[in-house]
Coordinates of C-alpha atoms in Angstrom, one line a residue:
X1 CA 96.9 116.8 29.3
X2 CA 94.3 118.6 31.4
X3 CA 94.6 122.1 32.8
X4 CA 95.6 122.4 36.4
X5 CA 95.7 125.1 38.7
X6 CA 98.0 125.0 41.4
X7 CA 98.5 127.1 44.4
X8 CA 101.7 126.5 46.2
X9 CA 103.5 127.6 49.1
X10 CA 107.6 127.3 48.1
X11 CA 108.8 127.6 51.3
X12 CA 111.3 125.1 51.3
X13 CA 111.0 125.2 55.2
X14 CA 107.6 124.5 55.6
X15 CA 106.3 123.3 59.2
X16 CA 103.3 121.6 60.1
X17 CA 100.0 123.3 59.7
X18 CA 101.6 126.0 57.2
X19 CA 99.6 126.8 54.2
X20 CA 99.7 125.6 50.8
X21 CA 97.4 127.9 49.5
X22 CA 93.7 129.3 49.5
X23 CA 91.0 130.0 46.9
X24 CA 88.7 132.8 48.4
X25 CA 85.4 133.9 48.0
X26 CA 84.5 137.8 49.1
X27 CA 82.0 140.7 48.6
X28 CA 82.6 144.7 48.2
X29 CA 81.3 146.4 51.3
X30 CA 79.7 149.4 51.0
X31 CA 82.1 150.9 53.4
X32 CA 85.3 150.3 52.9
X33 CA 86.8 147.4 50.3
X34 CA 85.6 144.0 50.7
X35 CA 85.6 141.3 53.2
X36 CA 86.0 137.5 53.0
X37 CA 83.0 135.2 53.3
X38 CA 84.2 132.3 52.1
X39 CA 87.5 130.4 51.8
X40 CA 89.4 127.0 50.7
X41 CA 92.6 126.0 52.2
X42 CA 95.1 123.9 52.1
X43 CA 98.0 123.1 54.7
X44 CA 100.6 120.2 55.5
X45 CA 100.2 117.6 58.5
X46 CA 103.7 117.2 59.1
X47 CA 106.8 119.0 57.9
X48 CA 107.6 119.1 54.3
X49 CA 111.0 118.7 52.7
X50 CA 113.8 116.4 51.1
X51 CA 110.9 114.2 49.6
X52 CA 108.1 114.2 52.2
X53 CA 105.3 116.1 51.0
X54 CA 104.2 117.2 54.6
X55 CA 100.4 115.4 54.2
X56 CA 97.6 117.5 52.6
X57 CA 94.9 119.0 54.4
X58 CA 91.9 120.8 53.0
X59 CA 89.6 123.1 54.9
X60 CA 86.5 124.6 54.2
X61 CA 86.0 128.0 55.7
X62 CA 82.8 130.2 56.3
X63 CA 82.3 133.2 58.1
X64 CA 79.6 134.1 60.3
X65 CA 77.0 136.9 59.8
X66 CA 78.3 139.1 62.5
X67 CA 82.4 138.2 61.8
X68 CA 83.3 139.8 58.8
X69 CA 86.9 138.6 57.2
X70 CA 86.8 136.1 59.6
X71 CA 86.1 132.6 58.2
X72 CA 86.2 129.5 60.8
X73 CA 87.1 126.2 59.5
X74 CA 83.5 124.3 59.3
X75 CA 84.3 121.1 57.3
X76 CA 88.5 119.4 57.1
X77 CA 89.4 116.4 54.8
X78 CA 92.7 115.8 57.1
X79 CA 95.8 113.8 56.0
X80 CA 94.1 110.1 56.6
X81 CA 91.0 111.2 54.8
X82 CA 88.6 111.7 57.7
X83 CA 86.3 114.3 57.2
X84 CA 85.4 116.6 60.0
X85 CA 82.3 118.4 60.6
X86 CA 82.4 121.4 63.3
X87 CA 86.0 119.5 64.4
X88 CA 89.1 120.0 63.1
X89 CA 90.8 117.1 64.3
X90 CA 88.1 114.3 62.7
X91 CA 88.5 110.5 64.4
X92 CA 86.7 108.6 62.1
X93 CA 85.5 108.6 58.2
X94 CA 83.2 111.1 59.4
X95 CA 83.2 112.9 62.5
X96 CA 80.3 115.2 63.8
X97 CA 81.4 117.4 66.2
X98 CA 79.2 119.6 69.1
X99 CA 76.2 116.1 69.2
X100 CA 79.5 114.4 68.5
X101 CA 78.0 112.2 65.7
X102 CA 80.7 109.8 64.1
X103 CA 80.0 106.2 61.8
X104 CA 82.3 103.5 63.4
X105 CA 82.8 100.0 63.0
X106 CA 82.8 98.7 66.5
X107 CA 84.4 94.6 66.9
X108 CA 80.8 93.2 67.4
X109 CA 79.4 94.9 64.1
X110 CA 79.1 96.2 60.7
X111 CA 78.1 99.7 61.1
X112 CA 77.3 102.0 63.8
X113 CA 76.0 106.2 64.6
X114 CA 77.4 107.1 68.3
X115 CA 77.4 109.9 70.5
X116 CA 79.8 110.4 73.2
X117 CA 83.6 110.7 73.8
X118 CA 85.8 108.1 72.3
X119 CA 86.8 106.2 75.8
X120 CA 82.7 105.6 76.9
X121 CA 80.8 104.8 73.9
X122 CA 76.9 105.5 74.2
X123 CA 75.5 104.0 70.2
X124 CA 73.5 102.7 67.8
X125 CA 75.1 99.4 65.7
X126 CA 72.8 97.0 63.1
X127 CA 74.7 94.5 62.4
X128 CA 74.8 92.1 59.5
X129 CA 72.5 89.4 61.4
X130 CA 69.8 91.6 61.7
X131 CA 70.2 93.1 64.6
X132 CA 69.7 96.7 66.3
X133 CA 71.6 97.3 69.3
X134 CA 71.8 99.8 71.7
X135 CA 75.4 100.2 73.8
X136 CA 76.3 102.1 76.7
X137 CA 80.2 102.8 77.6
X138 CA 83.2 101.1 75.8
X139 CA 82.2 98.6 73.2
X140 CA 85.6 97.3 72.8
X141 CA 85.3 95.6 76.9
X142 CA 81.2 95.7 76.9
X143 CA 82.0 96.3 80.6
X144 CA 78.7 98.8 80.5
X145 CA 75.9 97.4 78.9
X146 CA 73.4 97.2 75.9
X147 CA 70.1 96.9 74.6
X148 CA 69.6 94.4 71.7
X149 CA 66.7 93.0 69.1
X150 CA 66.8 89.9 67.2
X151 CA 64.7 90.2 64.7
X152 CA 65.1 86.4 63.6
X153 CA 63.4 85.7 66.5
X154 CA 61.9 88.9 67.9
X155 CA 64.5 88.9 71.8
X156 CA 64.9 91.7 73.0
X157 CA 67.7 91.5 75.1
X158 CA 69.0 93.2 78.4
X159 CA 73.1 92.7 78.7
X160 CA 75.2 94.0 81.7
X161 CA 79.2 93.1 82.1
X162 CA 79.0 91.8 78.5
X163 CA 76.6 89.0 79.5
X164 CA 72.7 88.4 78.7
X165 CA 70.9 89.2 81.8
X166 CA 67.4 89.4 80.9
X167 CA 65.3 88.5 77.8
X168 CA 61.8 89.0 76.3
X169 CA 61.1 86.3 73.6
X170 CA 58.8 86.6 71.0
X171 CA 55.9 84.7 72.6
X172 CA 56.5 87.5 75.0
X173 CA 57.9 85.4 77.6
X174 CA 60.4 86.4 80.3
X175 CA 63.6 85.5 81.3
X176 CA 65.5 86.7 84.3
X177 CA 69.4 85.1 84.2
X178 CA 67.6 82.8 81.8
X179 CA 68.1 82.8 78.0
X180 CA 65.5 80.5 76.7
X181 CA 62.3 81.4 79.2
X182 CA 59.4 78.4 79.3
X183 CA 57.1 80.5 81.3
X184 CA 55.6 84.1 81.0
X185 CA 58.2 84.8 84.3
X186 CA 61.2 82.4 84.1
X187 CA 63.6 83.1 87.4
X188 CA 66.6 81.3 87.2
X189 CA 68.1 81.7 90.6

C-alpha cells in the first residue's frame, strides 16, 4: 500500500487538547541554535481511550517577526471540520475571526457572509430567488430588520419586526405600510 507517516502520542491517558504530534519548520540563528517559525499540530477534542479516538484536531502555527520559537495557532480544522481563521474555536465551515467573517446558511436562505457575534446577526444572504438581502440582528426571529432587492421585479424592500414596511417598485413608486404602491407616494394609513 502507500507510505504513511505517523506521529503519535502513546499516552494511553490522553486528555482533551493533548498532542498527537507536530511537524516543525525552523531556521539556524546566528546566535545561538535555531528557532521555530513554523509548525503543524495535531491534538484530541475529547479524551482518548478504550476505543474513542479523542477527535482530531489540526493546527497551523506561525510565528511572528518579533516572537522567535513562539508560533500561534493561525488556521484550526477542529473535530467537526470547521476551519478557523485567527479563531481557534471555529462556529461554522469557515469562521473568520477579528472582522468576524463566517459563511452561514441562515432559515430564509441559501448562502450568506456576516459580521457580528452569533446571538445579533448583522449580514449579507442571496438567496436562490434572486435576491440580495441585507439583515440586522438575529435572522432566526427577524425581530431587527432588513434590507432586501428583488430583482424579478426590481423592490427594494424596507422590513422591521419581520414584516414589509416600506417598498420602492420598479416604476419607482412608493409604498409606505403598502406592498403594491399605485402612486409615486402610496400611504396606507
Amino acid at each position: 500500500g502507500a507510505a504513511v507517516i505517523t506521529l503519535s502520542n502513546n499516552d494511553t491517558t490522553a486528555s482533551a487538547g493533548d498532542p498527537t504530534g507536530a511537524i516543525q519548520f525552523a531556521i539556524k540563528s546566528d546566535n545561538s541554535g535555531s528557532y521555530t517559525s513554523a509548525t503543524i499540530s495535531g491534538s484530541i477534542f475529547t479524551s482518548a481511550g478504550t476505543g474513542n479516538s479523542g477527535g482530531g484536531i489540526l493546527d497551523f502555527k506561525t510565528a511572528g517577526s518579533s516572537t522567535g520559537s513562539s508560533p500561534q495557532t493561525r488556521i484550526r480544522i477542529n473535530q467537526l471540520g470547521n476551519v478557523g481563521i485567527g479563531t481557534t474555536s471555529p462556529q461554522a465551515k469557515l469562521h473568520v475571526a477579528n472582522g468576524t467573517l463566517r459563511t452561514w446558511t441562515p432559515a430564509t436562505g441559501t448562502s450568506a457572509i456576516f459580521e457580528s457575534t452569533v446571538s445579533n446577526r448583522n449580514f449579507v444572504t442571496l438567496t436562490a430567488a434572486n435576491e440580495a438581502e441585507l439583515w440586522f440582528g438575529n435572522a432566526a426571529t427577524q425581530t431587527k430588520g432588513r434590507v432586501r432587492y428583488e430583482m424579478a421585479n426590481n423592490n427594494m424592500e424596507f422590513w422591521t419586526n419581520a414584516a414589509q414596511k416600506m417598498v420602492i417598485n420598479g416604476s419607482g413608486n412608493v409604498g409606505i405600510n403598502d406592498t403594491t404602491p399605485s402612486y409615486k407616494l402610496d400611504v396606507n394609513g
